[in-house]
Each structure stands twice: as C-alpha cells, then as structure tokens.
mmCIF file with all atom_site columns, C-alpha atoms in Angstrom:
data_model
loop_
_atom_site.group_PDB
_atom_site.id
_atom_site.type_symbol
_atom_site.label_atom_id
_atom_site.label_alt_id
_atom_site.label_comp_id
_atom_site.label_asym_id
_atom_site.label_entity_id
_atom_site.label_seq_id
_atom_site.pdbx_PDB_ins_code
_atom_site.Cartn_x
_atom_site.Cartn_y
_atom_site.Cartn_z
_atom_site.occupancy
_atom_site.B_iso_or_equiv
_atom_site.pdbx_formal_charge
_atom_site.auth_seq_id
_atom_site.auth_comp_id
_atom_site.auth_asym_id
_atom_site.auth_atom_id
_atom_site.pdbx_PDB_model_num
ATOM 1   C CA . ASP A 1 1   ? 24.476 -1.688  -37.663 1.00 60.00 ? 11  ASP A CA 1
ATOM 2   C CA . GLY A 1 2   ? 25.182 -2.833  -34.131 1.00 69.00 ? 12  GLY A CA 1
ATOM 3   C CA . GLY A 1 3   ? 22.404 -2.528  -31.675 1.00 94.00 ? 13  GLY A CA 1
ATOM 4   C CA . ILE A 1 4   ? 19.879 -4.087  -29.402 1.00 97.00 ? 14  ILE A CA 1
ATOM 5   C CA . THR A 1 5   ? 16.502 -5.192  -30.698 1.00 97.00 ? 15  THR A CA 1
ATOM 6   C CA . GLN A 1 6   ? 13.352 -5.861  -28.745 1.00 97.00 ? 16  GLN A CA 1
ATOM 7   C CA . SER A 1 7   ? 10.303 -7.523  -30.179 1.00 95.00 ? 17  SER A CA 1
ATOM 8   C CA . PRO A 1 8   ? 7.441  -7.195  -30.439 1.00 95.00 ? 18  PRO A CA 1
ATOM 9   C CA . LYS A 1 9   ? 6.891  -3.474  -29.954 1.00 95.00 ? 19  LYS A CA 1
ATOM 10  C CA . TYR A 1 10  ? 3.344  -4.059  -28.682 1.00 96.00 ? 20  TYR A CA 1
ATOM 11  C CA . LEU A 1 11  ? 2.062  -7.215  -27.011 1.00 95.00 ? 21  LEU A CA 1
ATOM 12  C CA . PHE A 1 12  ? -1.326 -8.119  -25.669 1.00 93.00 ? 22  PHE A CA 1
ATOM 13  C CA . ARG A 1 13  ? -1.807 -10.857 -23.128 1.00 89.00 ? 23  ARG A CA 1
ATOM 14  C CA . LYS A 1 14  ? -4.922 -12.493 -21.806 1.00 90.00 ? 24  LYS A CA 1
ATOM 15  C CA . GLU A 1 15  ? -5.279 -13.119 -18.123 1.00 87.00 ? 25  GLU A CA 1
ATOM 16  C CA . GLY A 1 16  ? -3.516 -16.307 -17.090 1.00 87.00 ? 26  GLY A CA 1
ATOM 17  C CA . GLN A 1 17  ? -1.238 -16.519 -20.104 1.00 91.00 ? 27  GLN A CA 1
ATOM 18  C CA . ASN A 1 18  ? 2.524  -16.573 -20.175 1.00 94.00 ? 28  ASN A CA 1
ATOM 19  C CA . VAL A 1 19  ? 4.214  -14.341 -22.747 1.00 95.00 ? 29  VAL A CA 1
ATOM 20  C CA . THR A 1 20  ? 7.824  -14.053 -23.804 1.00 96.00 ? 30  THR A CA 1
ATOM 21  C CA . LEU A 1 21  ? 9.529  -10.810 -24.764 1.00 97.00 ? 31  LEU A CA 1
ATOM 22  C CA . SER A 1 22  ? 12.526 -11.020 -27.043 1.00 98.00 ? 32  SER A CA 1
ATOM 23  C CA . CYS A 1 23  ? 15.795 -9.126  -26.644 1.00 98.00 ? 33  CYS A CA 1
ATOM 24  C CA . GLU A 1 24  ? 18.705 -9.626  -29.036 1.00 98.00 ? 34  GLU A CA 1
ATOM 25  C CA . GLN A 1 25  ? 21.986 -7.733  -29.270 1.00 97.00 ? 35  GLN A CA 1
ATOM 26  C CA . ASN A 1 26  ? 24.817 -7.858  -31.772 1.00 97.00 ? 36  ASN A CA 1
ATOM 27  C CA . LEU A 1 27  ? 27.174 -5.638  -29.793 1.00 95.00 ? 37  LEU A CA 1
ATOM 28  C CA . ASN A 1 28  ? 29.108 -8.582  -28.333 1.00 95.00 ? 38  ASN A CA 1
ATOM 29  C CA . HIS A 1 29  ? 28.143 -7.352  -24.882 1.00 94.00 ? 39  HIS A CA 1
ATOM 30  C CA . ASP A 1 30  ? 28.504 -9.668  -21.906 1.00 94.00 ? 40  ASP A CA 1
ATOM 31  C CA . ALA A 1 31  ? 25.885 -8.088  -19.631 1.00 93.00 ? 41  ALA A CA 1
ATOM 32  C CA . MET A 1 32  ? 22.174 -7.775  -20.320 1.00 95.00 ? 42  MET A CA 1
ATOM 33  C CA . TYR A 1 33  ? 19.333 -6.324  -18.265 1.00 95.00 ? 43  TYR A CA 1
ATOM 34  C CA . TRP A 1 34  ? 15.548 -6.234  -18.129 1.00 97.00 ? 44  TRP A CA 1
ATOM 35  C CA . TYR A 1 35  ? 13.684 -3.276  -16.657 1.00 97.00 ? 45  TYR A CA 1
ATOM 36  C CA . ARG A 1 36  ? 10.047 -2.500  -16.106 1.00 97.00 ? 46  ARG A CA 1
ATOM 37  C CA . GLN A 1 37  ? 8.713  1.045   -16.426 1.00 96.00 ? 47  GLN A CA 1
ATOM 38  C CA . ASP A 1 38  ? 5.245  2.119   -15.326 1.00 94.00 ? 48  ASP A CA 1
ATOM 39  C CA . PRO A 1 39  ? 3.702  5.367   -16.601 1.00 90.00 ? 49  PRO A CA 1
ATOM 40  C CA . GLY A 1 40  ? 5.561  8.420   -15.315 1.00 85.00 ? 50  GLY A CA 1
ATOM 41  C CA . GLN A 1 41  ? 7.903  6.261   -13.264 1.00 88.00 ? 51  GLN A CA 1
ATOM 42  C CA . GLY A 1 42  ? 11.533 5.260   -13.284 1.00 91.00 ? 52  GLY A CA 1
ATOM 43  C CA . LEU A 1 43  ? 13.076 1.947   -14.316 1.00 94.00 ? 53  LEU A CA 1
ATOM 44  C CA . ARG A 1 44  ? 12.914 -1.003  -11.976 1.00 95.00 ? 54  ARG A CA 1
ATOM 45  C CA . LEU A 1 45  ? 15.352 -3.866  -12.427 1.00 94.00 ? 55  LEU A CA 1
ATOM 46  C CA . ILE A 1 46  ? 13.758 -7.269  -13.044 1.00 97.00 ? 56  ILE A CA 1
ATOM 47  C CA . TYR A 1 47  ? 16.685 -9.539  -13.907 1.00 96.00 ? 57  TYR A CA 1
ATOM 48  C CA . TYR A 1 48  ? 20.230 -9.131  -15.120 1.00 94.00 ? 58  TYR A CA 1
ATOM 49  C CA . SER A 1 49  ? 22.899 -11.402 -16.531 1.00 95.00 ? 59  SER A CA 1
ATOM 50  C CA . GLN A 1 50  ? 26.637 -10.880 -16.555 1.00 92.00 ? 60  GLN A CA 1
ATOM 51  C CA . ILE A 1 51  ? 27.592 -13.969 -18.566 1.00 93.00 ? 61  ILE A CA 1
ATOM 52  C CA . VAL A 1 52  ? 25.993 -16.763 -20.516 1.00 95.00 ? 62  VAL A CA 1
ATOM 53  C CA . ASN A 1 53  ? 24.110 -19.334 -18.426 1.00 95.00 ? 63  ASN A CA 1
ATOM 54  C CA . ASP A 1 54  ? 24.064 -17.070 -15.389 1.00 94.00 ? 64  ASP A CA 1
ATOM 55  C CA . PHE A 1 55  ? 21.573 -14.453 -14.215 1.00 96.00 ? 65  PHE A CA 1
ATOM 56  C CA . GLN A 1 56  ? 20.517 -12.727 -11.008 1.00 94.00 ? 66  GLN A CA 1
ATOM 57  C CA . LYS A 1 57  ? 17.241 -11.417 -9.669  1.00 95.00 ? 67  LYS A CA 1
ATOM 58  C CA . GLY A 1 58  ? 16.722 -7.711  -9.568  1.00 94.00 ? 68  GLY A CA 1
ATOM 59  C CA . ASP A 1 59  ? 14.327 -5.803  -7.351  1.00 92.00 ? 69  ASP A CA 1
ATOM 60  C CA . ILE A 1 60  ? 11.045 -7.053  -8.820  1.00 96.00 ? 70  ILE A CA 1
ATOM 61  C CA . ALA A 1 61  ? 11.758 -10.576 -10.148 1.00 97.00 ? 71  ALA A CA 1
ATOM 62  C CA . GLU A 1 62  ? 8.576  -12.224 -8.833  1.00 96.00 ? 72  GLU A CA 1
ATOM 63  C CA . GLY A 1 63  ? 6.339  -13.374 -11.664 1.00 96.00 ? 73  GLY A CA 1
ATOM 64  C CA . TYR A 1 64  ? 9.106  -13.171 -14.261 1.00 98.00 ? 74  TYR A CA 1
ATOM 65  C CA . SER A 1 65  ? 11.662 -15.636 -15.595 1.00 98.00 ? 75  SER A CA 1
ATOM 66  C CA . VAL A 1 66  ? 14.652 -15.348 -17.928 1.00 98.00 ? 76  VAL A CA 1
ATOM 67  C CA . SER A 1 67  ? 17.232 -17.470 -19.678 1.00 98.00 ? 77  SER A CA 1
ATOM 68  C CA . ARG A 1 68  ? 20.676 -16.716 -21.083 1.00 98.00 ? 78  ARG A CA 1
ATOM 69  C CA . GLU A 1 69  ? 21.604 -19.614 -23.310 1.00 97.00 ? 79  GLU A CA 1
ATOM 70  C CA . LYS A 1 70  ? 23.355 -17.431 -25.869 1.00 97.00 ? 80  LYS A CA 1
ATOM 71  C CA . LYS A 1 71  ? 25.404 -14.298 -25.430 1.00 97.00 ? 81  LYS A CA 1
ATOM 72  C CA . GLU A 1 72  ? 23.228 -12.442 -27.929 1.00 97.00 ? 82  GLU A CA 1
ATOM 73  C CA . SER A 1 73  ? 19.861 -13.270 -26.429 1.00 98.00 ? 83  SER A CA 1
ATOM 74  C CA . PHE A 1 74  ? 18.118 -12.617 -23.101 1.00 98.00 ? 84  PHE A CA 1
ATOM 75  C CA . PRO A 1 75  ? 14.382 -13.379 -23.371 1.00 98.00 ? 85  PRO A CA 1
ATOM 76  C CA . LEU A 1 76  ? 12.005 -12.415 -20.585 1.00 98.00 ? 86  LEU A CA 1
ATOM 77  C CA . THR A 1 77  ? 8.901  -14.479 -19.805 1.00 97.00 ? 87  THR A CA 1
ATOM 78  C CA . VAL A 1 78  ? 6.072  -12.758 -17.998 1.00 96.00 ? 88  VAL A CA 1
ATOM 79  C CA . THR A 1 79  ? 4.246  -15.562 -16.233 1.00 94.00 ? 89  THR A CA 1
ATOM 80  C CA . SER A 1 80  ? 0.662  -15.777 -15.040 1.00 90.00 ? 90  SER A CA 1
ATOM 81  C CA . ALA A 1 81  ? 2.024  -15.286 -11.521 1.00 89.00 ? 91  ALA A CA 1
ATOM 82  C CA . GLN A 1 82  ? 2.744  -11.637 -12.358 1.00 90.00 ? 92  GLN A CA 1
ATOM 83  C CA . LYS A 1 83  ? -0.506 -10.034 -11.229 1.00 87.00 ? 93  LYS A CA 1
ATOM 84  C CA . ASN A 1 84  ? -0.020 -6.623  -12.771 1.00 91.00 ? 94  ASN A CA 1
ATOM 85  C CA . PRO A 1 85  ? 2.042  -7.104  -15.930 1.00 94.00 ? 95  PRO A CA 1
ATOM 86  C CA . THR A 1 86  ? 0.789  -4.139  -17.933 1.00 95.00 ? 96  THR A CA 1
ATOM 87  C CA . ALA A 1 87  ? 3.887  -1.961  -18.353 1.00 96.00 ? 97  ALA A CA 1
ATOM 88  C CA . PHE A 1 88  ? 6.662  -0.863  -20.680 1.00 97.00 ? 98  PHE A CA 1
ATOM 89  C CA . TYR A 1 89  ? 9.584  -3.309  -20.702 1.00 98.00 ? 99  TYR A CA 1
ATOM 90  C CA . LEU A 1 90  ? 13.093 -2.239  -21.586 1.00 97.00 ? 100 LEU A CA 1
ATOM 91  C CA . CYS A 1 91  ? 16.105 -4.411  -22.338 1.00 98.00 ? 101 CYS A CA 1
ATOM 92  C CA . ALA A 1 92  ? 19.658 -3.096  -22.108 1.00 96.00 ? 102 ALA A CA 1
ATOM 93  C CA . SER A 1 93  ? 23.192 -4.365  -22.557 1.00 95.00 ? 103 SER A CA 1
ATOM 94  C CA . THR A 1 94  ? 26.667 -3.285  -21.510 1.00 93.00 ? 104 THR A CA 1
ATOM 95  C CA . PRO A 1 95  ? 30.128 -4.648  -22.253 1.00 90.00 ? 105 PRO A CA 1
ATOM 96  C CA . GLY A 1 96  ? 30.176 -5.864  -18.650 1.00 80.00 ? 106 GLY A CA 1
ATOM 97  C CA . VAL A 1 97  ? 33.126 -3.729  -17.675 1.00 75.00 ? 107 VAL A CA 1
ATOM 98  C CA . ARG A 1 98  ? 32.312 -1.307  -14.888 1.00 73.00 ? 108 ARG A CA 1
ATOM 99  C CA . GLY A 1 99  ? 31.861 2.266   -15.963 1.00 74.00 ? 109 GLY A CA 1
ATOM 100 C CA . THR A 1 100 ? 30.550 1.801   -19.470 1.00 84.00 ? 110 THR A CA 1
ATOM 101 C CA . GLU A 1 101 ? 27.365 3.043   -21.003 1.00 90.00 ? 111 GLU A CA 1
ATOM 102 C CA . ALA A 1 102 ? 24.283 0.916   -21.438 1.00 93.00 ? 112 ALA A CA 1
ATOM 103 C CA . PHE A 1 103 ? 22.568 0.508   -24.785 1.00 95.00 ? 113 PHE A CA 1
ATOM 104 C CA . PHE A 1 104 ? 18.810 0.169   -24.749 1.00 96.00 ? 114 PHE A CA 1
ATOM 105 C CA . GLY A 1 105 ? 16.269 -1.401  -27.034 1.00 97.00 ? 115 GLY A CA 1
ATOM 106 C CA . GLN A 1 106 ? 13.155 0.518   -28.035 1.00 96.00 ? 116 GLN A CA 1
ATOM 107 C CA . GLY A 1 107 ? 10.981 -1.300  -25.565 1.00 97.00 ? 117 GLY A CA 1
ATOM 108 C CA . THR A 1 108 ? 7.943  -3.595  -25.581 1.00 97.00 ? 118 THR A CA 1
ATOM 109 C CA . ARG A 1 109 ? 4.618  -2.307  -24.342 1.00 97.00 ? 119 ARG A CA 1
ATOM 110 C CA . LEU A 1 110 ? 2.698  -5.170  -22.746 1.00 96.00 ? 120 LEU A CA 1
ATOM 111 C CA . THR A 1 111 ? -1.015 -4.845  -22.100 1.00 95.00 ? 121 THR A CA 1
ATOM 112 C CA . VAL A 1 112 ? -3.255 -7.358  -20.360 1.00 90.00 ? 122 VAL A CA 1
ATOM 113 C CA . VAL A 1 113 ? -6.654 -7.622  -22.018 1.00 86.00 ? 123 VAL A CA 1
ATOM 114 C CA . SER B 2 1   ? 14.995 -0.066  -4.130  1.00 35.00 ? 30  SER B CA 1
ATOM 115 C CA . GLN B 2 2   ? 15.897 2.982   -6.151  1.00 40.00 ? 31  GLN B CA 1
ATOM 116 C CA . GLN B 2 3   ? 19.523 3.988   -5.781  1.00 53.00 ? 32  GLN B CA 1
ATOM 117 C CA . GLY B 2 4   ? 19.119 7.340   -7.461  1.00 64.00 ? 33  GLY B CA 1
ATOM 118 C CA . GLU B 2 5   ? 16.474 9.903   -6.735  1.00 74.00 ? 34  GLU B CA 1
ATOM 119 C CA . GLU B 2 6   ? 16.078 12.854  -9.043  1.00 78.00 ? 35  GLU B CA 1
ATOM 120 C CA . ASP B 2 7   ? 14.554 16.171  -8.307  1.00 81.00 ? 36  ASP B CA 1
ATOM 121 C CA . PRO B 2 8   ? 12.578 17.931  -9.367  1.00 86.00 ? 37  PRO B CA 1
ATOM 122 C CA . GLN B 2 9   ? 10.165 15.309  -10.661 1.00 89.00 ? 38  GLN B CA 1
ATOM 123 C CA . ALA B 2 10  ? 9.021  17.756  -13.327 1.00 93.00 ? 39  ALA B CA 1
ATOM 124 C CA . LEU B 2 11  ? 10.519 20.943  -14.722 1.00 94.00 ? 40  LEU B CA 1
ATOM 125 C CA . SER B 2 12  ? 8.995  23.352  -17.240 1.00 96.00 ? 41  SER B CA 1
ATOM 126 C CA . ILE B 2 13  ? 11.087 26.153  -18.756 1.00 96.00 ? 42  ILE B CA 1
ATOM 127 C CA . GLN B 2 14  ? 11.207 28.422  -21.802 1.00 97.00 ? 43  GLN B CA 1
ATOM 128 C CA . GLU B 2 15  ? 13.514 27.872  -24.749 1.00 98.00 ? 44  GLU B CA 1
ATOM 129 C CA . GLY B 2 16  ? 16.888 29.463  -24.151 1.00 97.00 ? 45  GLY B CA 1
ATOM 130 C CA . GLU B 2 17  ? 16.766 29.017  -20.388 1.00 97.00 ? 46  GLU B CA 1
ATOM 131 C CA . ASN B 2 18  ? 19.016 26.622  -18.479 1.00 97.00 ? 47  ASN B CA 1
ATOM 132 C CA . ALA B 2 19  ? 17.661 23.459  -16.892 1.00 96.00 ? 48  ALA B CA 1
ATOM 133 C CA . THR B 2 20  ? 19.160 21.891  -13.791 1.00 96.00 ? 49  THR B CA 1
ATOM 134 C CA . MET B 2 21  ? 18.282 18.436  -12.524 1.00 95.00 ? 50  MET B CA 1
ATOM 135 C CA . ASN B 2 22  ? 19.626 16.793  -9.405  1.00 95.00 ? 51  ASN B CA 1
ATOM 136 C CA . CYS B 2 23  ? 20.262 13.197  -8.418  1.00 93.00 ? 52  CYS B CA 1
ATOM 137 C CA . SER B 2 24  ? 21.001 11.739  -5.004  1.00 92.00 ? 53  SER B CA 1
ATOM 138 C CA . TYR B 2 25  ? 22.180 8.209   -4.294  1.00 90.00 ? 54  TYR B CA 1
ATOM 139 C CA . LYS B 2 26  ? 22.737 6.075   -1.239  1.00 87.00 ? 55  LYS B CA 1
ATOM 140 C CA . THR B 2 27  ? 25.737 3.758   -1.642  1.00 84.00 ? 56  THR B CA 1
ATOM 141 C CA . SER B 2 28  ? 29.323 4.252   -2.791  1.00 84.00 ? 57  SER B CA 1
ATOM 142 C CA . ILE B 2 29  ? 29.711 4.373   -6.542  1.00 86.00 ? 58  ILE B CA 1
ATOM 143 C CA . ASN B 2 30  ? 32.445 4.105   -9.104  1.00 85.00 ? 59  ASN B CA 1
ATOM 144 C CA . ASN B 2 31  ? 30.634 6.191   -11.655 1.00 90.00 ? 60  ASN B CA 1
ATOM 145 C CA . LEU B 2 32  ? 27.332 7.901   -12.307 1.00 93.00 ? 61  LEU B CA 1
ATOM 146 C CA . GLN B 2 33  ? 25.614 8.197   -15.651 1.00 95.00 ? 62  GLN B CA 1
ATOM 147 C CA . TRP B 2 34  ? 22.853 10.348  -17.069 1.00 96.00 ? 63  TRP B CA 1
ATOM 148 C CA . TYR B 2 35  ? 20.384 9.133   -19.666 1.00 97.00 ? 64  TYR B CA 1
ATOM 149 C CA . ARG B 2 36  ? 17.610 10.704  -21.688 1.00 97.00 ? 65  ARG B CA 1
ATOM 150 C CA . GLN B 2 37  ? 14.296 9.100   -22.681 1.00 97.00 ? 66  GLN B CA 1
ATOM 151 C CA . ASN B 2 38  ? 11.874 10.444  -25.230 1.00 95.00 ? 67  ASN B CA 1
ATOM 152 C CA . SER B 2 39  ? 8.294  9.427   -24.592 1.00 92.00 ? 68  SER B CA 1
ATOM 153 C CA . GLY B 2 40  ? 7.684  5.753   -25.298 1.00 90.00 ? 69  GLY B CA 1
ATOM 154 C CA . ARG B 2 41  ? 11.256 5.078   -26.409 1.00 93.00 ? 70  ARG B CA 1
ATOM 155 C CA . GLY B 2 42  ? 14.394 3.486   -25.035 1.00 94.00 ? 71  GLY B CA 1
ATOM 156 C CA . LEU B 2 43  ? 16.980 5.379   -23.049 1.00 95.00 ? 72  LEU B CA 1
ATOM 157 C CA . VAL B 2 44  ? 19.966 7.064   -24.643 1.00 96.00 ? 73  VAL B CA 1
ATOM 158 C CA . HIS B 2 45  ? 23.234 7.590   -22.818 1.00 96.00 ? 74  HIS B CA 1
ATOM 159 C CA . LEU B 2 46  ? 24.266 11.221  -22.347 1.00 97.00 ? 75  LEU B CA 1
ATOM 160 C CA . ILE B 2 47  ? 27.321 11.368  -20.132 1.00 96.00 ? 76  ILE B CA 1
ATOM 161 C CA . LEU B 2 48  ? 29.294 9.389   -17.554 1.00 95.00 ? 77  LEU B CA 1
ATOM 162 C CA . ILE B 2 49  ? 31.232 10.863  -14.665 1.00 95.00 ? 78  ILE B CA 1
ATOM 163 C CA . ARG B 2 50  ? 33.642 8.818   -12.569 1.00 92.00 ? 79  ARG B CA 1
ATOM 164 C CA . SER B 2 51  ? 33.858 9.035   -8.806  1.00 91.00 ? 80  SER B CA 1
ATOM 165 C CA . ASN B 2 52  ? 37.225 10.778  -8.969  1.00 93.00 ? 81  ASN B CA 1
ATOM 166 C CA . GLU B 2 53  ? 35.859 13.501  -11.247 1.00 96.00 ? 82  GLU B CA 1
ATOM 167 C CA . ARG B 2 54  ? 34.007 16.566  -10.004 1.00 97.00 ? 83  ARG B CA 1
ATOM 168 C CA . GLU B 2 55  ? 32.763 18.070  -13.246 1.00 98.00 ? 84  GLU B CA 1
ATOM 169 C CA . LYS B 2 56  ? 32.388 17.016  -16.861 1.00 97.00 ? 85  LYS B CA 1
ATOM 170 C CA . HIS B 2 57  ? 31.161 18.766  -19.990 1.00 97.00 ? 86  HIS B CA 1
ATOM 171 C CA . SER B 2 58  ? 29.705 17.511  -23.223 1.00 96.00 ? 87  SER B CA 1
ATOM 172 C CA . GLY B 2 59  ? 28.334 20.108  -25.610 1.00 97.00 ? 88  GLY B CA 1
ATOM 173 C CA . ARG B 2 60  ? 25.506 21.908  -23.803 1.00 98.00 ? 89  ARG B CA 1
ATOM 174 C CA . LEU B 2 61  ? 25.610 19.437  -20.923 1.00 98.00 ? 90  LEU B CA 1
ATOM 175 C CA . ARG B 2 62  ? 27.465 19.934  -17.678 1.00 98.00 ? 91  ARG B CA 1
ATOM 176 C CA . VAL B 2 63  ? 27.503 17.280  -14.987 1.00 98.00 ? 92  VAL B CA 1
ATOM 177 C CA . THR B 2 64  ? 28.836 17.682  -11.472 1.00 97.00 ? 93  THR B CA 1
ATOM 178 C CA . LEU B 2 65  ? 29.442 15.029  -8.860  1.00 96.00 ? 94  LEU B CA 1
ATOM 179 C CA . ASP B 2 66  ? 29.813 15.501  -5.118  1.00 96.00 ? 95  ASP B CA 1
ATOM 180 C CA . THR B 2 67  ? 30.666 12.153  -3.578  1.00 93.00 ? 96  THR B CA 1
ATOM 181 C CA . SER B 2 68  ? 30.692 13.594  -0.052  1.00 94.00 ? 97  SER B CA 1
ATOM 182 C CA . LYS B 2 69  ? 27.022 14.535  -0.461  1.00 94.00 ? 98  LYS B CA 1
ATOM 183 C CA . LYS B 2 70  ? 26.254 11.563  -2.689  1.00 93.00 ? 99  LYS B CA 1
ATOM 184 C CA . SER B 2 71  ? 24.711 13.824  -5.278  1.00 94.00 ? 100 SER B CA 1
ATOM 185 C CA . SER B 2 72  ? 25.051 14.839  -8.905  1.00 95.00 ? 101 SER B CA 1
ATOM 186 C CA . SER B 2 73  ? 23.529 17.515  -11.068 1.00 96.00 ? 102 SER B CA 1
ATOM 187 C CA . LEU B 2 74  ? 22.883 17.769  -14.788 1.00 97.00 ? 103 LEU B CA 1
ATOM 188 C CA . LEU B 2 75  ? 22.772 21.222  -16.329 1.00 98.00 ? 104 LEU B CA 1
ATOM 189 C CA . ILE B 2 76  ? 21.458 21.744  -19.845 1.00 98.00 ? 105 ILE B CA 1
ATOM 190 C CA . THR B 2 77  ? 22.335 25.194  -21.105 1.00 98.00 ? 106 THR B CA 1
ATOM 191 C CA . ALA B 2 78  ? 20.434 27.210  -23.713 1.00 98.00 ? 107 ALA B CA 1
ATOM 192 C CA . SER B 2 79  ? 17.637 24.656  -23.796 1.00 97.00 ? 108 SER B CA 1
ATOM 193 C CA . ARG B 2 80  ? 15.681 23.864  -26.946 1.00 97.00 ? 109 ARG B CA 1
ATOM 194 C CA . ALA B 2 81  ? 12.210 22.442  -27.462 1.00 97.00 ? 110 ALA B CA 1
ATOM 195 C CA . ALA B 2 82  ? 13.919 19.248  -28.683 1.00 97.00 ? 111 ALA B CA 1
ATOM 196 C CA . ASP B 2 83  ? 15.393 18.779  -25.198 1.00 98.00 ? 112 ASP B CA 1
ATOM 197 C CA . THR B 2 84  ? 11.904 17.909  -23.937 1.00 98.00 ? 113 THR B CA 1
ATOM 198 C CA . ALA B 2 85  ? 12.273 14.409  -22.483 1.00 97.00 ? 114 ALA B CA 1
ATOM 199 C CA . SER B 2 86  ? 12.743 12.510  -19.236 1.00 96.00 ? 115 SER B CA 1
ATOM 200 C CA . TYR B 2 87  ? 16.219 12.456  -17.730 1.00 96.00 ? 116 TYR B CA 1
ATOM 201 C CA . PHE B 2 88  ? 17.498 9.700   -15.468 1.00 95.00 ? 117 PHE B CA 1
ATOM 202 C CA . CYS B 2 89  ? 20.619 9.177   -13.435 1.00 94.00 ? 118 CYS B CA 1
ATOM 203 C CA . ALA B 2 90  ? 22.051 5.687   -13.059 1.00 93.00 ? 119 ALA B CA 1
ATOM 204 C CA . THR B 2 91  ? 24.626 4.153   -10.755 1.00 90.00 ? 120 THR B CA 1
ATOM 205 C CA . ASP B 2 92  ? 26.413 0.837   -10.696 1.00 84.00 ? 121 ASP B CA 1
ATOM 206 C CA . GLU B 2 93  ? 25.993 -1.381  -7.654  1.00 73.00 ? 122 GLU B CA 1
ATOM 207 C CA . GLY B 2 94  ? 26.772 -4.882  -6.561  1.00 66.00 ? 123 GLY B CA 1
ATOM 208 C CA . PRO B 2 95  ? 29.911 -6.981  -7.022  1.00 66.00 ? 124 PRO B CA 1
ATOM 209 C CA . GLY B 2 96  ? 31.969 -5.455  -9.790  1.00 66.00 ? 125 GLY B CA 1
ATOM 210 C CA . GLY B 2 97  ? 29.297 -2.878  -10.437 1.00 67.00 ? 126 GLY B CA 1
ATOM 211 C CA . SER B 2 98  ? 27.099 -5.501  -12.027 1.00 72.00 ? 127 SER B CA 1
ATOM 212 C CA . ARG B 2 99  ? 23.747 -3.882  -11.250 1.00 82.00 ? 128 ARG B CA 1
ATOM 213 C CA . LEU B 2 100 ? 22.807 -0.756  -13.157 1.00 86.00 ? 129 LEU B CA 1
ATOM 214 C CA . THR B 2 101 ? 20.170 1.068   -11.122 1.00 88.00 ? 130 THR B CA 1
ATOM 215 C CA . PHE B 2 102 ? 18.121 4.037   -12.264 1.00 90.00 ? 131 PHE B CA 1
ATOM 216 C CA . GLY B 2 103 ? 16.324 6.794   -10.423 1.00 88.00 ? 132 GLY B CA 1
ATOM 217 C CA . GLU B 2 104 ? 12.751 7.993   -10.879 1.00 90.00 ? 133 GLU B CA 1
ATOM 218 C CA . GLY B 2 105 ? 13.684 10.627  -13.440 1.00 92.00 ? 134 GLY B CA 1
ATOM 219 C CA . THR B 2 106 ? 12.932 14.283  -14.114 1.00 94.00 ? 135 THR B CA 1
ATOM 220 C CA . GLN B 2 107 ? 10.414 15.167  -16.808 1.00 95.00 ? 136 GLN B CA 1
ATOM 221 C CA . LEU B 2 108 ? 11.711 18.260  -18.597 1.00 97.00 ? 137 LEU B CA 1
ATOM 222 C CA . THR B 2 109 ? 9.423  20.332  -20.783 1.00 97.00 ? 138 THR B CA 1
ATOM 223 C CA . VAL B 2 110 ? 10.959 23.120  -22.850 1.00 97.00 ? 139 VAL B CA 1
ATOM 224 C CA . ASN B 2 111 ? 8.333  25.496  -24.203 1.00 96.00 ? 140 ASN B CA 1
ATOM 225 C CA . PRO B 2 112 ? 8.981  27.199  -27.553 1.00 93.00 ? 141 PRO B CA 1
#
C-alpha cells in the first residue's frame, strides 16, 4: 500500500538532547513537509522540500533541522536549541504540482522529560 | 503566520443537524482545501476547490469559495457522531504554490 510513514509514534527526549523523527513515503511524491501542532492548535510549518537536496524554512524553523538526500525520506531533527519541543509532529507529502491533496503520516508525539 | 483562519473555533451540534465552518485567508490563492483530523491522528483530505470555482459538493460536504471576500465555508449536512473531529482549511502559497499553510481549525462535536 502506498503511504507515508512516521516513526516512532511516541518519543521521549531528555533536556539538551537532539532527536530525529523519521518520515518515509512511497508515493513517489516530490514535495514533503513538516508541521508542528500544539494541543488544540493548528499546524505550523517547520520546513518543506520541493525536490531532493533542497529545502526551505517554514514559519518556525528555529531549533530544527532537516535533510532531503532521498526522494522518499525527509527526517526532522529537533535540536537542543529548540526550547519547547514538546508537541505533535506531522509529516506530509504532495506530488509537488499545485492544487493537489496532501497525504499525512500518523504523527509523532514528542515529549521532553 | 497563519494564512487561514477558521471560525468558529469550536462547534457543538446534535446528530442530524448541519454544521457550517468558515475559513478566511489573506493572500491570493489558486486553490483551497479542507482537511479533517481525528484526535491524535494525521490529517485526511476532504475536498479541494479551485479559485475559479464557487461551489463544490462531495457526498454530505458542500464547500463554497468567495475569492472577493477571501473566504470559504464547509457545510456538513445531516451530521453524524462519527463526524466529530477537527476541520482545517489549507491554502497554497509561495512560488508555484510550494507552501501548504493551514489555519487554526474548528473543533466539531456531534452529540448522539
């Protein structure tokens, strides 16, 4: 089945640690996105990538980093510089053509302990 | 910054009633999409309406778009308890519509 997979579903981080969230898609989509969602809030764009080896900052990129070495993969690293990382993180992909629907993973819930 | 802003933030209705949610946006768009999110899950695409369309239907969903007012509405008719979820509008921004930006969402509760 084609889809987009995020792992892990739950992640716990100690203060000062970097953690990496995985996002993999087998939809052959060019564009991939990372969003952060806080309780009862909307989605805020962290980073997005339209093609391999290229990505752009979203609205809240500080304290996060990404890479896009393969079309299928767009991992997100939450660095120790992100002071309030506890949130629900969602990855999405689109074919990259304007006016097409986005497919979402099931999310990773990150908690700082 | 949030491109789309939904209202109301929360809506509680009885089964069988209609639910209407509104979305406003700031910049020019090529299309506007509506998504649904069950608690703690990813978003699921519901419907897309292009800027040259005024109304679109899909099952019990009806979406309208008024580009002069920069607003859209989502109507769910004959609501069911299973429709309980958060609903978000999304617009494409940036060069070639490369940024997909979501609003704050409307939390819909349908009481049995």
